Amino acid sequence: MASDGEEGTVSLNEVLQENSAREAEARAVLGGSDSQNCTYPKGALSRQAVFSCATCIAIRMPGVKFAGMCLACSLVCHEGHEIFELYTKRDFRCDCGNSRFDDFRCRLYPDKEPENSGNVYNHNFAGNYCTCDRPYPDAENQDSSIVDEAMLQCIVCEDWFHERHLSRPMPVEYEEMVCDACMKRCSFLHYYSKSAATASRNSTTTTADNGESDVATGQTSQSTACTSASLAAPSSSDTTNTEDANSEEAGGAKPKTSASADSSFESLERMCDLESRKAKCGDAVDAAVAEKASYFDEGWRVELCSCAKCLVLYEELNVTFLTDLNDTTAAYEELGLANSPSGHSTTSLEVQGMEALNGLPRVQQVEMSTEYNTMRSELTAFLRPFAEAGKVVSDEDIRRFFDQLKDRKRRPPGDGMPPGGCGMP
């Protein structure tokens, strides 16, 4: 690592590690996208990498419409422009060349409708993020302790947030996050979060210590919840019947009739899992707790209640996508890795370059290989002393190497003298 007095310098190992990490991230985010064809004809994709162009639209001006584009349009139609990389967005359709771009025409698929009514825009399209509404990275931020601070994406609004601007700190392990504003609107999600799971485990431990059973307290297990589309919750008489049945069986009395047993089982089927989770969390959970930013463990979406009442709730809050396991960024990134060159995630830029080289004519292959090997050998020789001494490589060192390389390429062989010893005697 660079010392406190050394700015803009990194060790060779750090360069290699960062390059590998960036390659993996790029394959994950872009591997599922088409880099050659506009995605507009495919409609609104469930998830794709989206970009915004600051050059084409003065998006920092009040009243100007936001717009987004697919990967291919960002590379072809907006080559050389100032582009904001927005990571991925759900249910988005490419805007390139539509009415939001005035007279600008898409070069890949110009026949577009004036508007994509299903697209959702936020301040990310202006290059700003979080509740602080600042760009990332923030060039005006001089605080070195937070300049490289990681940002977390809310899975509901898909905005990005600094951890310090969320009401709860990031846990060591989690899969997805919902921001404060979205938790306030969708407070039911609290009961599926890590904090609620902890509260539920604590409640279960207390119940076990008191010798109480879940059935005795009117709570159902997740395995029996939400298997019916009925909206009704168990009545007090249903609970009483269940308690009576347990008492009779424990005392050796005659078991309940078949009809009574069926009625008790049906009452458990009708129990909404969300209501069951609320009961397990107890009365201690209030709005101030449920409406804080929350984190969720891997696979939590599988546990979302699917009873008719909850499905209506999801529709009303416009969060039905939460029930789609393919909506997660993890699922999208897995697809990207699967679609990466050579069909695996370990293909490096060097390997991809060699694959492209094999498609060139033989003469060009030789020329390209010679140039590549020359540069690699010289760069390796240049960097070896730094690696052996454990020194850092500065920006100036890299610039000096490439300046020397360019100078040698411009200089004629023999410092201007004809080859073969044909100079002046």
Coordinates of C-alpha atoms in Angstrom, one line a residue:
M1 CA 0.0 0.0 0.0
A2 CA 1.1 3.6 -0.6
S3 CA 2.3 5.5 2.4
D4 CA 0.5 8.6 3.7
G5 CA 3.0 10.8 1.9
E6 CA 2.6 9.1 -1.4
E7 CA -0.4 10.0 -3.5
G8 CA -1.5 8.4 -6.7
T9 CA 0.8 5.4 -6.3
V10 CA 0.0 1.7 -6.0
S11 CA 2.0 -1.5 -5.6
L12 CA 2.3 -3.9 -8.5
N13 CA 0.2 -6.5 -6.7
E14 CA -2.5 -4.0 -6.1
V15 CA -2.6 -3.2 -9.8
L16 CA -3.0 -6.9 -10.7
Q17 CA -5.6 -7.5 -8.0
E18 CA -7.7 -4.5 -9.0
N19 CA -7.5 -5.4 -12.6
S20 CA -8.8 -8.9 -11.9
A21 CA -11.6 -7.6 -9.7
R22 CA -12.6 -5.0 -12.4
E23 CA -12.7 -7.7 -15.0
A24 CA -14.9 -9.9 -12.9
E25 CA -17.3 -7.0 -12.1
A26 CA -17.5 -6.0 -15.8
R27 CA -18.3 -9.6 -16.9
A28 CA -21.0 -9.8 -14.2
V29 CA -22.7 -6.5 -15.1
L30 CA -22.2 -6.5 -18.8
G31 CA -22.1 -10.2 -19.6
G32 CA -25.9 -10.4 -19.8
S33 CA -26.1 -7.3 -22.2
D34 CA -25.7 -7.1 -26.0
S35 CA -22.8 -4.9 -26.9
Q36 CA -23.6 -4.8 -30.7
N37 CA -27.4 -4.5 -31.0
C38 CA -29.9 -2.0 -29.5
T39 CA -32.2 -3.8 -27.0
Y40 CA -35.2 -1.6 -27.9
P41 CA -36.9 -4.3 -30.2
K42 CA -36.9 -6.7 -27.2
G43 CA -39.1 -4.4 -25.2
A44 CA -38.6 -3.5 -21.6
L45 CA -36.1 -6.1 -20.3
S46 CA -36.5 -7.5 -16.8
R47 CA -33.0 -6.3 -16.1
Q48 CA -30.1 -4.8 -18.1
A49 CA -27.2 -2.4 -17.8
V50 CA -28.3 1.2 -18.4
F51 CA -26.4 4.3 -19.2
S52 CA -27.1 8.0 -19.3
C53 CA -25.5 10.6 -21.6
A54 CA -24.6 14.0 -20.2
T55 CA -23.3 15.2 -23.6
C56 CA -26.6 14.8 -25.5
I57 CA -28.9 16.1 -22.8
A58 CA -28.2 19.0 -20.5
I59 CA -29.5 16.8 -17.6
R60 CA -28.2 19.1 -14.9
M61 CA -30.6 21.8 -16.1
P62 CA -34.0 22.1 -14.3
G63 CA -37.0 20.8 -16.3
V64 CA -34.9 18.7 -18.8
K65 CA -36.1 15.1 -19.1
F66 CA -33.9 12.2 -18.1
A67 CA -33.1 9.4 -20.6
G68 CA -31.3 6.1 -20.5
M69 CA -29.8 3.8 -23.1
C70 CA -28.6 0.3 -23.5
L71 CA -24.9 -0.9 -23.6
A72 CA -24.7 -1.0 -27.4
C73 CA -26.0 2.5 -27.9
S74 CA -23.7 3.9 -25.3
L75 CA -20.8 2.4 -27.2
V76 CA -21.8 3.1 -30.8
C77 CA -24.2 6.1 -30.8
H78 CA -22.6 7.9 -27.9
E79 CA -19.0 7.1 -28.5
G80 CA -16.7 9.8 -27.0
H81 CA -19.6 11.3 -25.0
E82 CA -19.7 11.9 -21.2
I83 CA -21.5 8.7 -20.0
F84 CA -22.9 7.9 -16.6
E85 CA -22.8 4.1 -15.9
L86 CA -26.0 3.4 -13.9
Y87 CA -25.3 -0.3 -13.2
T88 CA -28.6 -2.2 -13.9
K89 CA -32.2 -1.2 -14.0
R90 CA -35.3 -3.4 -14.1
D91 CA -38.1 -3.2 -16.7
F92 CA -36.2 -0.5 -18.7
R93 CA -36.4 0.1 -22.5
C94 CA -33.7 2.0 -24.4
D95 CA -34.5 5.7 -25.0
C96 CA -31.6 6.4 -27.5
G97 CA -32.9 8.6 -30.3
N98 CA -36.4 9.1 -29.0
S99 CA -38.1 12.4 -28.2
R100 CA -36.0 12.8 -25.0
F101 CA -33.0 13.4 -27.3
D102 CA -34.6 16.0 -29.5
D103 CA -33.0 15.7 -33.0
F104 CA -30.4 13.0 -32.1
R105 CA -31.0 9.8 -34.0
C106 CA -30.1 6.3 -32.8
R107 CA -27.7 4.7 -35.3
L108 CA -28.6 1.1 -34.3
Y109 CA -32.4 1.2 -34.2
P110 CA -33.8 4.6 -35.2
D111 CA -37.4 3.5 -35.5
K112 CA -38.5 4.1 -31.9
E113 CA -41.7 5.4 -30.3
P114 CA -41.4 9.0 -28.9
E115 CA -41.6 7.8 -25.3
N116 CA -41.1 4.6 -23.2
S117 CA -44.0 5.1 -20.7
G118 CA -42.9 2.2 -18.5
N119 CA -39.4 3.5 -17.8
V120 CA -38.7 4.9 -14.3
Y121 CA -36.1 7.7 -13.9
N122 CA -34.5 9.2 -10.9
H123 CA -31.5 11.5 -10.1
N124 CA -29.1 8.7 -11.0
F125 CA -29.6 9.7 -14.7
A126 CA -28.1 13.0 -13.8
G127 CA -25.1 11.3 -12.3
N128 CA -26.2 12.0 -8.7
Y129 CA -27.0 9.5 -5.9
C130 CA -28.1 9.0 -2.3
T131 CA -30.1 11.4 -0.1
C132 CA -27.1 13.8 -0.4
D133 CA -27.8 14.1 -4.1
R134 CA -24.0 14.0 -4.9
P135 CA -22.1 12.4 -7.8
Y136 CA -19.9 9.3 -7.3
P137 CA -17.1 9.6 -7.1
D138 CA -17.4 13.1 -5.7
A139 CA -14.6 15.2 -7.1
E140 CA -15.4 18.1 -4.6
N141 CA -15.2 15.9 -1.6
Q142 CA -11.8 16.4 0.0
D143 CA -12.3 13.9 2.9
S144 CA -9.9 11.1 2.1
S145 CA -11.7 8.8 4.6
I146 CA -14.9 8.7 2.6
V147 CA -13.9 9.5 -0.9
D148 CA -13.8 5.8 -1.9
E149 CA -16.7 4.8 0.4
A150 CA -18.7 2.0 -1.1
M151 CA -22.3 2.7 -2.0
L152 CA -25.3 0.3 -1.5
Q153 CA -28.2 -0.1 -4.0
C154 CA -31.7 -0.3 -2.7
I155 CA -33.5 -3.2 -4.4
V156 CA -36.9 -1.3 -4.5
C157 CA -36.1 2.3 -5.8
E158 CA -32.7 1.2 -7.2
D159 CA -31.0 4.4 -6.0
W160 CA -27.5 4.1 -4.5
F161 CA -26.7 5.3 -0.9
H162 CA -23.7 6.0 1.2
E163 CA -23.7 3.7 4.3
R164 CA -23.3 6.8 6.5
H165 CA -26.6 8.2 5.2
L166 CA -28.6 5.0 6.0
S167 CA -30.3 4.7 9.4
R168 CA -28.8 1.2 10.0
P169 CA -25.1 0.2 9.5
M170 CA -24.2 -2.5 6.9
P171 CA -23.9 -5.9 8.5
V172 CA -20.9 -8.2 7.8
E173 CA -23.1 -10.5 5.6
Y174 CA -26.2 -9.7 3.7
E175 CA -27.7 -10.2 0.2
E176 CA -29.9 -7.2 -0.4
M177 CA -30.8 -3.8 1.1
V178 CA -33.9 -1.6 1.2
C179 CA -33.4 2.1 2.0
D180 CA -35.2 4.2 4.6
A181 CA -37.7 5.8 2.3
C182 CA -38.7 2.5 0.7
M183 CA -39.0 0.8 4.1
K184 CA -41.3 3.5 5.2
R185 CA -43.5 2.9 2.2
C186 CA -43.1 -0.9 2.4
S187 CA -42.8 -1.4 6.2
F188 CA -44.1 -5.0 5.9
L189 CA -40.6 -6.0 4.6
H190 CA -39.2 -5.5 8.1
Y191 CA -40.6 -8.8 9.1
Y192 CA -38.4 -10.6 6.6
S193 CA -35.2 -8.6 7.4
K194 CA -32.1 -9.7 9.4
S195 CA -33.2 -7.6 12.4
A196 CA -36.6 -9.2 12.5
A197 CA -35.1 -12.6 12.2
T198 CA -32.9 -11.9 15.2
A199 CA -35.9 -10.6 17.2
S200 CA -37.9 -13.7 16.2
R201 CA -35.0 -16.0 17.3
N202 CA -34.9 -14.2 20.6
S203 CA -38.6 -14.5 21.0
T204 CA -38.5 -18.2 20.3
T205 CA -35.8 -18.7 22.9
T206 CA -37.8 -16.9 25.5
T207 CA -40.9 -18.9 24.6
A208 CA -39.0 -22.2 24.9
D209 CA -37.6 -21.1 28.3
N210 CA -41.2 -20.5 29.5
G211 CA -42.3 -23.9 28.3
E212 CA -44.9 -22.5 25.8
S213 CA -45.6 -24.0 22.4
D214 CA -46.3 -22.1 19.2
V215 CA -49.7 -23.7 18.9
A216 CA -50.6 -22.7 22.4
T217 CA -49.8 -19.0 21.6
G218 CA -51.8 -19.1 18.4
Q219 CA -48.7 -18.9 16.1
T220 CA -48.2 -21.1 13.1
S221 CA -45.0 -22.4 11.5
Q222 CA -43.8 -21.2 8.1
S223 CA -44.4 -24.6 6.7
T224 CA -48.2 -24.3 7.2
A225 CA -48.6 -20.7 6.4
C226 CA -49.9 -19.2 3.1
T227 CA -51.0 -22.5 1.5
S228 CA -54.5 -21.2 0.9
A229 CA -55.7 -18.2 -1.1
S230 CA -58.3 -17.4 1.6
L231 CA -58.0 -13.9 3.2
A232 CA -59.4 -14.9 6.6
A233 CA -57.2 -15.3 9.7
P234 CA -57.9 -18.0 12.3
S235 CA -60.7 -17.1 14.7
S236 CA -60.4 -17.4 18.4
S237 CA -62.7 -20.5 18.3
D238 CA -60.3 -22.2 15.9
T239 CA -57.4 -21.6 18.4
T240 CA -59.5 -22.9 21.3
N241 CA -60.4 -26.0 19.4
T242 CA -56.7 -26.6 18.7
E243 CA -55.8 -26.1 22.4
D244 CA -58.6 -28.5 23.4
A245 CA -57.3 -31.1 21.0
N246 CA -53.8 -30.9 22.4
S247 CA -55.2 -31.2 26.0
E248 CA -57.3 -34.2 25.2
E249 CA -54.5 -36.1 23.5
A250 CA -52.0 -35.2 26.3
G251 CA -54.5 -36.6 28.9
G252 CA -55.3 -39.7 27.0
A253 CA -58.9 -38.6 26.4
K254 CA -60.7 -39.4 23.2
P255 CA -59.2 -37.6 20.2
K256 CA -61.2 -34.9 18.3
T257 CA -63.6 -35.9 15.6
S258 CA -62.4 -35.9 12.0
A259 CA -64.5 -32.8 11.2
S260 CA -63.0 -30.9 14.1
A261 CA -59.5 -31.9 13.1
D262 CA -60.2 -30.7 9.5
S263 CA -61.5 -27.4 10.8
S264 CA -58.3 -26.9 12.9
F265 CA -56.0 -27.7 10.0
E266 CA -57.9 -25.3 7.7
S267 CA -57.5 -22.5 10.2
L268 CA -53.7 -23.1 10.1
E269 CA -53.8 -23.0 6.3
R270 CA -55.6 -19.7 6.3
M271 CA -53.0 -18.1 8.5
C272 CA -51.0 -15.5 6.6
D273 CA -47.2 -15.9 7.0
L274 CA -46.8 -12.1 7.3
E275 CA -49.3 -12.0 10.2
S276 CA -47.5 -15.0 11.8
R277 CA -44.1 -13.1 11.6
K278 CA -45.7 -10.0 13.1
A279 CA -46.9 -12.1 16.0
K280 CA -43.5 -13.7 16.5
C281 CA -41.9 -10.3 16.6
G282 CA -44.3 -9.2 19.3
D283 CA -45.7 -5.8 20.1
A284 CA -42.2 -4.2 20.5
V285 CA -41.9 -3.5 16.8
D286 CA -43.2 0.0 16.1
A287 CA -43.1 2.2 13.0
A288 CA -39.8 3.8 14.0
V289 CA -38.2 0.4 13.9
A290 CA -39.9 -1.1 10.9
E291 CA -39.3 2.0 8.7
K292 CA -35.5 1.9 9.1
A293 CA -33.2 0.8 6.3
S294 CA -33.0 -3.0 6.4
Y295 CA -30.8 -5.8 5.2
F296 CA -31.8 -9.2 4.0
D297 CA -30.1 -12.6 3.9
E298 CA -29.6 -14.7 0.8
G299 CA -32.7 -16.4 -0.3
W300 CA -35.1 -14.2 1.7
R301 CA -37.4 -13.7 -1.2
V302 CA -38.4 -17.3 -1.2
E303 CA -40.0 -16.7 2.2
L304 CA -42.2 -13.9 1.0
C305 CA -45.9 -14.7 1.8
S306 CA -47.9 -15.7 -1.3
C307 CA -51.4 -15.6 0.2
A308 CA -54.0 -13.6 -1.8
K309 CA -54.0 -10.8 0.7
C310 CA -50.3 -10.3 0.5
L311 CA -50.3 -10.5 -3.3
V312 CA -52.8 -7.7 -3.4
L313 CA -50.5 -5.7 -1.0
Y314 CA -47.6 -6.2 -3.4
E315 CA -49.7 -4.9 -6.3
E316 CA -50.8 -1.8 -4.4
L317 CA -47.2 -1.0 -3.4
N318 CA -45.9 -1.8 -6.9
V319 CA -43.3 -4.3 -5.6
T320 CA -44.5 -7.5 -7.2
F321 CA -41.0 -7.9 -8.7
L322 CA -39.9 -9.0 -5.2
T323 CA -41.6 -12.4 -5.8
D324 CA -39.5 -12.9 -9.0
L325 CA -36.3 -14.7 -8.0
N326 CA -34.7 -13.8 -11.4
D327 CA -35.1 -10.1 -10.5
T328 CA -32.2 -10.1 -8.1
T329 CA -28.9 -8.6 -9.2
A330 CA -27.2 -11.8 -8.1
A331 CA -29.3 -13.8 -10.6
Y332 CA -28.4 -11.2 -13.3
E333 CA -24.7 -11.3 -12.5
E334 CA -24.7 -15.1 -12.6
L335 CA -26.2 -14.9 -16.1
G336 CA -23.5 -12.4 -17.1
L337 CA -20.8 -14.7 -15.9
A338 CA -22.4 -17.6 -17.8
N339 CA -22.4 -15.5 -20.9
S340 CA -18.9 -14.3 -20.6
P341 CA -16.3 -15.2 -23.4
S342 CA -15.4 -19.0 -23.6
G343 CA -18.5 -19.7 -21.4
H344 CA -16.7 -19.2 -18.1
S345 CA -16.0 -16.5 -15.6
T346 CA -12.2 -16.8 -15.5
T347 CA -11.5 -15.5 -19.1
S348 CA -9.0 -12.6 -18.7
L349 CA -8.5 -9.7 -21.0
E350 CA -5.3 -11.3 -22.2
V351 CA -7.1 -14.6 -23.1
Q352 CA -9.9 -12.7 -24.9
G353 CA -7.3 -10.7 -26.8
M354 CA -5.6 -13.9 -28.0
E355 CA -9.0 -15.3 -29.1
A356 CA -9.6 -12.2 -31.2
L357 CA -6.0 -12.4 -32.6
N358 CA -6.7 -15.9 -33.9
G359 CA -9.4 -14.5 -36.1
L360 CA -7.0 -12.1 -38.0
P361 CA -5.1 -12.9 -41.3
R362 CA -1.7 -14.6 -40.8
V363 CA 0.4 -11.6 -41.6
Q364 CA -1.5 -9.4 -39.1
Q365 CA -1.3 -12.1 -36.5
V366 CA 2.5 -12.0 -36.7
E367 CA 2.7 -8.2 -36.6
M368 CA 0.3 -8.0 -33.7
S369 CA 2.0 -10.8 -31.8
T370 CA 5.4 -9.2 -32.3
E371 CA 4.2 -5.8 -31.0
Y372 CA 2.4 -7.3 -28.1
N373 CA 5.3 -9.5 -27.0
T374 CA 7.7 -6.6 -27.3
M375 CA 5.5 -4.3 -25.1
R376 CA 4.9 -7.1 -22.6
S377 CA 8.6 -7.9 -22.3
E378 CA 9.6 -4.3 -21.9
L379 CA 6.8 -3.6 -19.4
T380 CA 7.8 -6.7 -17.4
A381 CA 11.4 -5.6 -17.4
F382 CA 10.4 -2.1 -16.4
L383 CA 8.2 -3.2 -13.5
R384 CA 10.5 -6.0 -12.2
P385 CA 12.7 -3.7 -10.0
F386 CA 9.6 -2.2 -8.4
A387 CA 8.2 -5.7 -7.6
E388 CA 11.6 -7.0 -6.3
A389 CA 12.1 -4.0 -4.1
G390 CA 8.5 -3.8 -2.9
K391 CA 8.2 -0.3 -4.2
V392 CA 5.1 1.4 -5.6
V393 CA 4.6 2.4 -9.2
S394 CA 3.4 6.0 -9.6
D395 CA 1.4 7.6 -12.4
E396 CA 4.6 9.4 -13.5
D397 CA 6.5 6.1 -13.7
I398 CA 3.8 4.6 -16.1
R399 CA 3.8 7.8 -18.2
R400 CA 7.6 7.7 -18.4
F401 CA 7.5 4.1 -19.6
F402 CA 5.0 4.7 -22.4
D403 CA 6.8 7.9 -23.4
Q404 CA 10.0 5.9 -23.8
L405 CA 8.1 3.2 -25.8
K406 CA 6.7 5.8 -28.2
D407 CA 10.1 7.5 -28.6
R408 CA 11.7 4.1 -29.6
K409 CA 8.9 3.4 -32.1
R410 CA 9.4 6.8 -33.7
R411 CA 13.2 6.6 -33.9
P412 CA 14.6 5.0 -37.1
P413 CA 16.8 1.9 -36.6
G414 CA 20.5 2.8 -35.9
D415 CA 19.6 6.3 -34.7
G416 CA 18.9 7.4 -38.3
M417 CA 21.7 5.5 -40.0
P418 CA 20.8 3.1 -42.8
P419 CA 20.8 -0.6 -41.7
G420 CA 23.6 -2.9 -42.8
G421 CA 26.6 -0.6 -42.2
C422 CA 25.9 1.5 -45.3
G423 CA 26.7 4.8 -43.6
M424 CA 29.5 7.2 -44.3
P425 CA 33.0 5.6 -43.9

